[in-house]
């Protein structure tokens, strides 16, 4: 495996091992360390509406276990090629409640199909590389 693939797999393993307790809170630095998502990206996600993070009395961000789960989800969807625009739509649908579950499911199924098609194309390309 290449170094970048190894690094991505290591990051995923760290994310799974670093899930905070349900009542725990994290600072932005702790969230960045545990998820492998930079503080800059976390602030960007907040600015564009993908995250809504509480603040303490001093104005510092307080990330919850639910925020952690959202960041891990966003990170994995980005790894799978989902666009920021689609993620914004998905998050907006989540905020609207249970009535949007069918539309969210359609989005996930369509993206799953696109990822499967890409995997097939990449497997074909890999076969060619290995042949050469």
N, CA and C atoms as an extended XYZ file, in Angstrom:
396
Properties=species:S:1:pos:R:3:atomname:S:1:resname:S:1:resid:I:1 pbc="F F F"
N         0.839       -1.193        0.000 N   UNK     1
C         0.000        0.000        0.000 CA  UNK     1
C         0.875        1.244        0.000 C   UNK     1
N         0.333        2.299       -0.548 N   UNK     2
C         1.084        3.542       -0.563 CA  UNK     2
C         1.008        4.210        0.801 C   UNK     2
N         1.892        5.160        1.024 N   UNK     3
C         1.917        5.867        2.304 CA  UNK     3
C         0.616        6.615        2.567 C   UNK     3
N         0.025        7.208        1.523 N   UNK     4
C        -1.207        7.973        1.721 CA  UNK     4
C        -2.380        7.058        2.092 C   UNK     4
N        -2.432        5.870        1.512 N   UNK     5
C        -3.483        4.914        1.861 CA  UNK     5
C        -3.296        4.447        3.293 C   UNK     5
N        -2.057        4.150        3.660 N   UNK     6
C        -1.771        3.746        5.041 CA  UNK     6
C        -2.157        4.838        6.019 C   UNK     6
N        -1.849        6.077        5.684 N   UNK     7
C        -2.188        7.206        6.555 CA  UNK     7
C        -3.695        7.349        6.703 C   UNK     7
N        -4.434        7.184        5.603 N   UNK     8
C        -5.898        7.283        5.652 CA  UNK     8
C        -6.476        6.174        6.522 C   UNK     8
N        -5.978        4.968        6.375 N   UNK     9
C        -6.468        3.859        7.196 CA  UNK     9
C        -6.144        4.072        8.666 C   UNK     9
N        -4.961        4.579        8.950 N   UNK    10
C        -4.592        4.884       10.334 CA  UNK    10
C        -5.520        5.938       10.924 C   UNK    10
N        -5.838        6.966       10.137 N   UNK    11
C        -6.740        8.018       10.606 CA  UNK    11
C        -8.120        7.443       10.927 C   UNK    11
N        -8.607        6.553       10.070 N   UNK    12
C        -9.913        5.936       10.312 CA  UNK    12
C        -9.901        5.097       11.586 C   UNK    12
N        -8.833        4.364       11.811 N   UNK    13
C        -8.719        3.557       13.028 CA  UNK    13
C        -8.666        4.448       14.265 C   UNK    13
N        -7.942        5.563       14.174 N   UNK    14
C        -7.872        6.504       15.310 CA  UNK    14
C        -9.246        7.094       15.595 C   UNK    14
N        -9.984        7.428       14.545 N   UNK    15
C       -11.328        7.988       14.730 CA  UNK    15
C       -12.214        7.006       15.482 C   UNK    15
N       -12.165        5.743       15.086 N   UNK    16
C       -13.002        4.736       15.732 CA  UNK    16
C       -12.586        4.503       17.181 C   UNK    16
N       -11.297        4.631       17.460 N   UNK    17
C       -10.799        4.399       18.814 CA  UNK    17
C       -10.958        5.619       19.717 C   UNK    17
N       -11.193        6.795       19.140 N   UNK    18
C       -11.186        8.045       19.900 CA  UNK    18
C       -12.566        8.625       20.149 C   UNK    18
N       -13.597        7.807       20.029 N   UNK    19
C       -14.963        8.311       20.231 CA  UNK    19
C       -15.084        8.787       21.680 C   UNK    19
N       -15.505       10.041       21.872 N   UNK    20
C       -15.640       10.545       23.236 CA  UNK    20
C       -16.842        9.940       23.956 C   UNK    20
N       -16.796        9.964       25.271 N   UNK    21
C       -17.933        9.518       26.083 CA  UNK    21
C       -19.135       10.402       25.756 C   UNK    21
N       -20.353        9.865       25.896 N   UNK    22
C       -21.547       10.634       25.520 CA  UNK    22
C       -21.659       12.002       26.189 C   UNK    22
N       -21.164       12.132       27.407 N   UNK    23
C       -21.280       13.407       28.123 CA  UNK    23
C       -20.005       14.242       28.080 C   UNK    23
N       -19.001       13.798       27.343 N   UNK    24
C       -17.721       14.505       27.270 CA  UNK    24
C       -17.805       15.664       26.283 C   UNK    24
N       -16.949       16.646       26.487 N   UNK    25
C       -16.811       17.736       25.532 CA  UNK    25
C       -15.343       17.834       25.124 C   UNK    25
N       -15.129       18.362       23.931 N   UNK    26
C       -13.785       18.500       23.379 CA  UNK    26
C       -13.548       19.931       22.935 C   UNK    26
N       -12.306       20.363       23.034 N   UNK    27
C       -11.907       21.642       22.455 CA  UNK    27
C       -11.686       21.431       20.958 C   UNK    27
N       -11.505       22.507       20.234 N   UNK    28
C       -11.250       22.387       18.801 CA  UNK    28
C        -9.943       21.628       18.545 C   UNK    28
N        -8.934       21.852       19.393 N   UNK    29
C        -7.659       21.144       19.228 CA  UNK    29
C        -7.837       19.649       19.477 C   UNK    29
N        -8.613       19.296       20.495 N   UNK    30
C        -8.865       17.881       20.777 CA  UNK    30
C        -9.666       17.231       19.656 C   UNK    30
N       -10.646       17.954       19.136 N   UNK    31
C       -11.457       17.433       18.036 CA  UNK    31
C       -10.573       17.201       16.810 C   UNK    31
N        -9.729       18.169       16.504 N   UNK    32
C        -8.832       18.032       15.358 CA  UNK    32
C        -7.907       16.832       15.542 C   UNK    32
N        -7.356       16.673       16.725 N   UNK    33
C        -6.441       15.558       17.002 CA  UNK    33
C        -7.154       14.217       16.866 C   UNK    33
N        -8.338       14.118       17.432 N   UNK    34
C        -9.057       12.839       17.430 CA  UNK    34
C        -9.603       12.459       16.057 C   UNK    34
N       -10.016       13.431       15.278 N   UNK    35
C       -10.631       13.127       13.983 CA  UNK    35
C        -9.655       13.184       12.822 C   UNK    35
N        -8.541       13.875       12.997 N   UNK    36
C        -7.624       14.065       11.882 CA  UNK    36
C        -8.090       15.157       10.931 C   UNK    36
N        -9.134       15.881       11.314 N   UNK    37
C        -9.654       17.000       10.524 CA  UNK    37
C        -9.086       18.273       11.144 C   UNK    37
N        -8.467       19.104       10.348 N   UNK    38
C        -7.789       20.289       10.880 CA  UNK    38
C        -8.777       21.264       11.536 C   UNK    38
N        -8.255       22.067       12.454 N   UNK    39
C        -9.068       23.097       13.101 CA  UNK    39
C        -9.617       24.063       12.054 C   UNK    39
N        -8.827       24.362       11.055 N   UNK    40
C        -9.270       25.242        9.960 CA  UNK    40
C       -10.500       24.648        9.269 C   UNK    40
N       -10.446       23.356        8.970 N   UNK    41
C       -11.572       22.694        8.312 CA  UNK    41
C       -12.789       22.652        9.230 C   UNK    41
N       -12.582       22.419       10.514 N   UNK    42
C       -13.697       22.423       11.468 CA  UNK    42
C       -14.391       23.784       11.485 C   UNK    42
N       -13.607       24.851       11.499 N   UNK    43
C       -14.189       26.198       11.472 CA  UNK    43
C       -14.914       26.444       10.147 C   UNK    43
N       -14.334       25.955        9.049 N   UNK    44
C       -14.974       26.075        7.735 CA  UNK    44
C       -16.310       25.340        7.721 C   UNK    44
N       -16.336       24.113        8.218 N   UNK    45
C       -17.581       23.351        8.271 CA  UNK    45
C       -18.645       24.094        9.075 C   UNK    45
N       -18.226       24.735       10.137 N   UNK    46
C       -19.172       25.518       10.942 CA  UNK    46
C       -19.675       26.727       10.147 C   UNK    46
N       -18.761       27.400        9.479 N   UNK    47
C       -19.112       28.603        8.722 CA  UNK    47
C       -20.111       28.307        7.603 C   UNK    47
N       -19.999       27.148        6.956 N   UNK    48
C       -20.885       26.831        5.831 CA  UNK    48
C       -22.113       26.016        6.261 C   UNK    48
N       -22.278       25.828        7.552 N   UNK    49
C       -23.495       25.206        8.056 CA  UNK    49
C       -23.477       23.703        8.202 C   UNK    49
N       -22.326       23.065        8.056 N   UNK    50
C       -22.264       21.622        8.241 CA  UNK    50
C       -22.205       21.236        9.715 C   UNK    50
N       -21.743       22.148       10.536 N   UNK    51
C       -21.677       21.940       11.985 CA  UNK    51
C       -22.285       23.137       12.687 C   UNK    51
N       -22.888       22.877       13.818 N   UNK    52
C       -23.370       23.944       14.686 CA  UNK    52
C       -22.804       23.640       16.068 C   UNK    52
N       -21.796       24.383       16.460 N   UNK    53
C       -21.037       24.065       17.662 CA  UNK    53
C       -21.353       25.063       18.768 C   UNK    53
N       -21.597       24.521       19.961 N   UNK    54
C       -21.864       25.365       21.130 CA  UNK    54
C       -20.583       26.077       21.557 C   UNK    54
N       -20.753       27.106       22.333 N   UNK    55
C       -19.612       27.860       22.860 CA  UNK    55
C       -19.727       27.946       24.378 C   UNK    55
N       -18.560       28.007       25.039 N   UNK    56
C       -18.577       28.199       26.485 CA  UNK    56
C       -18.692       29.686       26.797 C   UNK    56
N       -18.663       30.045       28.069 N   UNK    57
C       -18.858       31.447       28.463 CA  UNK    57
C       -17.749       32.358       27.940 C   UNK    57
N       -16.591       31.789       27.660 N   UNK    58
C       -15.488       32.575       27.117 CA  UNK    58
C       -15.526       32.644       25.584 C   UNK    58
N       -16.486       31.956       24.976 N   UNK    59
C       -16.610       31.987       23.524 CA  UNK    59
C       -15.874       30.881       22.804 C   UNK    59
N       -15.250       29.970       23.550 N   UNK    60
C       -14.535       28.859       22.921 CA  UNK    60
C       -15.514       27.767       22.490 C   UNK    60
N       -15.203       27.137       21.373 N   UNK    61
C       -16.052       26.057       20.872 CA  UNK    61
C       -16.013       24.865       21.823 C   UNK    61
N       -17.188       24.245       21.999 N   UNK    62
C       -17.320       23.035       22.818 CA  UNK    62
C       -17.939       21.964       21.927 C   UNK    62
N       -17.154       20.960       21.583 N   UNK    63
C       -17.635       19.874       20.734 CA  UNK    63
C       -18.144       18.728       21.603 C   UNK    63
N       -19.306       18.186       21.236 N   UNK    64
C       -19.920       17.073       21.949 CA  UNK    64
C       -19.657       15.768       21.196 C   UNK    64
N       -20.102       14.668       21.795 N   UNK    65
C       -19.992       13.374       21.119 CA  UNK    65
C       -20.791       13.383       19.817 C   UNK    65
N       -21.934       14.057       19.802 N   UNK    66
C       -22.731       14.161       18.569 CA  UNK    66
C       -21.981       14.950       17.498 C   UNK    66
N       -21.282       16.009       17.907 N   UNK    67
C       -20.467       16.772       16.956 CA  UNK    67
C       -19.355       15.888       16.393 C   UNK    67
N       -18.755       15.084       17.268 N   UNK    68
C       -17.699       14.164       16.847 CA  UNK    68
C       -18.235       13.212       15.773 C   UNK    68
N       -19.397       12.625       16.043 N   UNK    69
C       -20.001       11.702       15.077 CA  UNK    69
C       -20.273       12.405       13.749 C   UNK    69
N       -20.727       13.649       13.809 N   UNK    70
C       -21.001       14.411       12.578 CA  UNK    70
C       -19.710       14.640       11.804 C   UNK    70
N       -18.636       15.017       12.490 N   UNK    71
C       -17.363       15.275       11.809 CA  UNK    71
C       -16.832       14.000       11.160 C   UNK    71
N       -16.929       12.874       11.860 N   UNK    72
C       -16.481       11.604       11.292 CA  UNK    72
C       -17.312       11.276       10.044 C   UNK    72
N       -18.626       11.460       10.128 N   UNK    73
C       -19.491       11.222        8.973 CA  UNK    73
C       -19.094       12.123        7.807 C   UNK    73
N       -18.937       13.413        8.069 N   UNK    74
C       -18.564       14.349        7.012 CA  UNK    74
C       -17.231       13.953        6.375 C   UNK    74
N       -16.282       13.599        7.214 N   UNK    75
C       -14.959       13.211        6.726 CA  UNK    75
C       -15.051       11.982        5.819 C   UNK    75
N       -15.818       11.011        6.226 N   UNK    76
C       -15.923        9.790        5.433 CA  UNK    76
C       -16.696       10.022        4.140 C   UNK    76
N       -17.688       10.870        4.178 N   UNK    77
C       -18.413       11.186        2.942 CA  UNK    77
C       -17.505       11.955        1.980 C   UNK    77
N       -16.671       12.853        2.513 N   UNK    78
C       -15.722       13.568        1.650 CA  UNK    78
C       -14.722       12.584        1.053 C   UNK    78
N       -14.260       11.610        1.859 N   UNK    79
C       -13.340       10.591        1.346 CA  UNK    79
C       -13.995        9.806        0.206 C   UNK    79
N       -15.300        9.641        0.289 N   UNK    80
C       -16.044        8.899       -0.731 CA  UNK    80
C       -16.471        9.790       -1.891 C   UNK    80
N       -16.004       11.030       -1.897 N   UNK    81
C       -16.235       11.910       -3.032 CA  UNK    81
C       -17.518       12.718       -2.998 C   UNK    81
N       -18.212       12.740       -1.872 N   UNK    82
C       -19.439       13.536       -1.816 CA  UNK    82
C       -19.070       15.019       -1.797 C   UNK    82
N       -19.777       15.787       -2.562 N   UNK    83
C       -19.484       17.224       -2.668 CA  UNK    83
C       -19.943       17.965       -1.408 C   UNK    83
N       -19.343       19.108       -1.192 N   UNK    84
C       -19.754       19.970       -0.082 CA  UNK    84
C       -21.214       20.368       -0.261 C   UNK    84
N       -21.616       20.676       -1.471 N   UNK    85
C       -23.009       21.067       -1.723 CA  UNK    85
C       -23.975       19.945       -1.330 C   UNK    85
N       -23.641       18.700       -1.692 N   UNK    86
C       -24.502       17.574       -1.312 CA  UNK    86
C       -24.511       17.373        0.200 C   UNK    86
N       -23.369       17.557        0.831 N   UNK    87
C       -23.324       17.443        2.286 CA  UNK    87
C       -24.177       18.530        2.944 C   UNK    87
N       -24.125       19.734        2.403 N   UNK    88
C       -24.964       20.811        2.939 CA  UNK    88
C       -26.440       20.460        2.801 C   UNK    88
N       -26.810       19.907        1.663 N   UNK    89
C       -28.211       19.500        1.453 CA  UNK    89
C       -28.593       18.415        2.450 C   UNK    89
N       -27.727       17.431        2.624 N   UNK    90
C       -27.998       16.327        3.543 CA  UNK    90
C       -28.167       16.844        4.977 C   UNK    90
N       -27.256       17.694        5.419 N   UNK    91
C       -27.320       18.248        6.775 CA  UNK    91
C       -28.593       19.080        6.952 C   UNK    91
N       -28.965       19.839        5.933 N   UNK    92
C       -30.206       20.621        6.004 CA  UNK    92
C       -31.407       19.696        6.137 C   UNK    92
N       -31.399       18.592        5.419 N   UNK    93
C       -32.489       17.621        5.531 CA  UNK    93
C       -32.544       17.006        6.922 C   UNK    93
N       -31.393       16.684        7.478 N   UNK    94
C       -31.351       16.139        8.846 CA  UNK    94
C       -31.986       17.126        9.811 C   UNK    94
N       -31.666       18.401        9.643 N   UNK    95
C       -32.205       19.436       10.525 CA  UNK    95
C       -33.724       19.556       10.409 C   UNK    95
N       -34.268       19.205        9.257 N   UNK    96
C       -35.714       19.273        9.056 CA  UNK    96
C       -36.460       18.147        9.755 C   UNK    96
N       -35.753       17.087       10.124 N   UNK    97
C       -36.388       16.028       10.900 CA  UNK    97
C       -36.658       14.739       10.151 C   UNK    97
N       -37.400       13.871       10.824 N   UNK    98
C       -37.663       12.520       10.331 CA  UNK    98
C       -38.396       12.487        9.000 C   UNK    98
N       -39.184       13.488        8.723 N   UNK    99
C       -39.963       13.481        7.479 CA  UNK    99
C       -39.070       13.469        6.238 C   UNK    99
N       -37.797       13.817        6.395 N   UNK   100
C       -36.878       13.860        5.249 CA  UNK   100
C       -36.080       12.568        5.098 C   UNK   100
N       -36.338       11.583        5.928 N   UNK   101
C       -35.577       10.333        5.847 CA  UNK   101
C       -35.623        9.692        4.458 C   UNK   101
N       -36.776        9.642        3.784 N   UNK   102
C       -36.775        9.037        2.435 CA  UNK   102
C       -35.844        9.765        1.454 C   UNK   102
N       -35.817       11.092        1.520 N   UNK   103
C       -34.936       11.837        0.621 CA  UNK   103
C       -33.464       11.610        0.980 C   UNK   103
N       -33.173       11.561        2.273 N   UNK   104
C       -31.798       11.296        2.705 CA  UNK   104
C       -31.359        9.904        2.261 C   UNK   104
N       -32.262        8.943        2.369 N   UNK   105
C       -31.941        7.592        1.926 CA  UNK   105
C       -31.664        7.579        0.427 C   UNK   105
N       -32.473        8.284       -0.350 N   UNK   106
C       -32.236        8.363       -1.801 CA  UNK   106
C       -30.861        8.962       -2.089 C   UNK   106
N       -30.505        9.999       -1.349 N   UNK   107
C       -29.178       10.614       -1.539 CA  UNK   107
C       -28.062        9.611       -1.260 C   UNK   107
N       -28.171        8.886       -0.148 N   UNK   108
C       -27.129        7.926        0.225 CA  UNK   108
C       -27.061        6.777       -0.781 C   UNK   108
N       -28.200        6.289       -1.227 N   UNK   109
C       -28.201        5.198       -2.204 CA  UNK   109
C       -27.599        5.642       -3.535 C   UNK   109
N       -27.928        6.849       -3.969 N   UNK   110
C       -27.359        7.367       -5.218 CA  UNK   110
C       -25.846        7.530       -5.079 C   UNK   110
N       -25.406        8.024       -3.946 N   UNK   111
C       -23.963        8.202       -3.758 CA  UNK   111
C       -23.274        6.836       -3.666 C   UNK   111
N       -23.917        5.899       -2.982 N   UNK   112
C       -23.362        4.548       -2.900 CA  UNK   112
C       -23.170        3.971       -4.302 C   UNK   112
N       -24.174        4.133       -5.153 N   UNK   113
C       -24.074        3.607       -6.511 CA  UNK   113
C       -22.941        4.275       -7.285 C   UNK   113
N       -22.774        5.576       -7.090 N   UNK   114
C       -21.686        6.296       -7.763 CA  UNK   114
C       -20.329        5.803       -7.266 C   UNK   114
N       -20.206        5.559       -5.968 N   UNK   115
C       -18.940        5.061       -5.408 CA  UNK   115
C       -18.655        3.660       -5.932 C   UNK   115
N       -19.675        2.824       -5.984 N   UNK   116
C       -19.484        1.467       -6.526 CA  UNK   116
C       -19.021        1.514       -7.981 C   UNK   116
N       -19.598        2.407       -8.771 N   UNK   117
C       -19.186        2.541      -10.175 CA  UNK   117
C       -17.733        2.998      -10.258 C   UNK   117
N       -17.363        3.941       -9.401 N   UNK   118
C       -15.984        4.421       -9.400 CA  UNK   118
C       -15.017        3.311       -8.991 C   UNK   118
N       -15.410        2.504       -8.017 N   UNK   119
C       -14.562        1.387       -7.588 CA  UNK   119
C       -14.350        0.419       -8.751 C   UNK   119
N       -15.408        0.134       -9.511 N   UNK   120
C       -15.278       -0.756      -10.668 CA  UNK   120
C       -14.316       -0.168      -11.703 C   UNK   120
N       -14.455        1.131      -11.967 N   UNK   121
C       -13.548        1.780      -12.921 CA  UNK   121
C       -12.107        1.732      -12.434 C   UNK   121
N       -11.909        1.981      -11.158 N   UNK   122
C       -10.563        1.941      -10.598 CA  UNK   122
C        -9.989        0.525      -10.616 C   UNK   122
N       -10.820       -0.471      -10.374 N   UNK   123
C       -10.354       -1.857      -10.428 CA  UNK   123
C        -9.908       -2.204      -11.850 C   UNK   123
N       -10.658       -1.737      -12.835 N   UNK   124
C       -10.274       -1.957      -14.230 CA  UNK   124
C        -8.936       -1.290      -14.529 C   UNK   124
N        -8.797       -0.048      -14.065 N   UNK   125
C        -7.536        0.676      -14.276 CA  UNK   125
C        -6.384       -0.026      -13.563 C   UNK   125
N        -6.645       -0.532      -12.355 N   UNK   126
C        -5.608       -1.238      -11.611 CA  UNK   126
C        -5.189       -2.519      -12.335 C   UNK   126
N        -6.163       -3.233      -12.898 N   UNK   127
C        -5.829       -4.426      -13.683 CA  UNK   127
C        -4.885       -4.088      -14.827 C   UNK   127
N        -5.151       -2.974      -15.471 N   UNK   128
C        -4.297       -2.525      -16.573 CA  UNK   128
C        -2.891       -2.218      -16.077 C   UNK   128
N        -2.814       -1.521      -14.960 N   UNK   129
C        -1.501       -1.188      -14.390 CA  UNK   129
C        -0.730       -2.451      -14.027 C   UNK   129
N        -1.416       -3.377      -13.391 N   UNK   130
C        -0.738       -4.616      -12.981 CA  UNK   130
C        -0.309       -5.447      -14.194 C   UNK   130
N        -1.096       -5.403      -15.261 N   UNK   131
C        -0.717       -6.107      -16.493 CA  UNK   131
C         0.570       -5.523      -17.063 C   UNK   131
N         0.651       -4.197      -17.075 N   UNK   132
C         1.829       -3.539      -17.650 CA  UNK   132
C         3.038       -3.768      -16.771 C   UNK   132
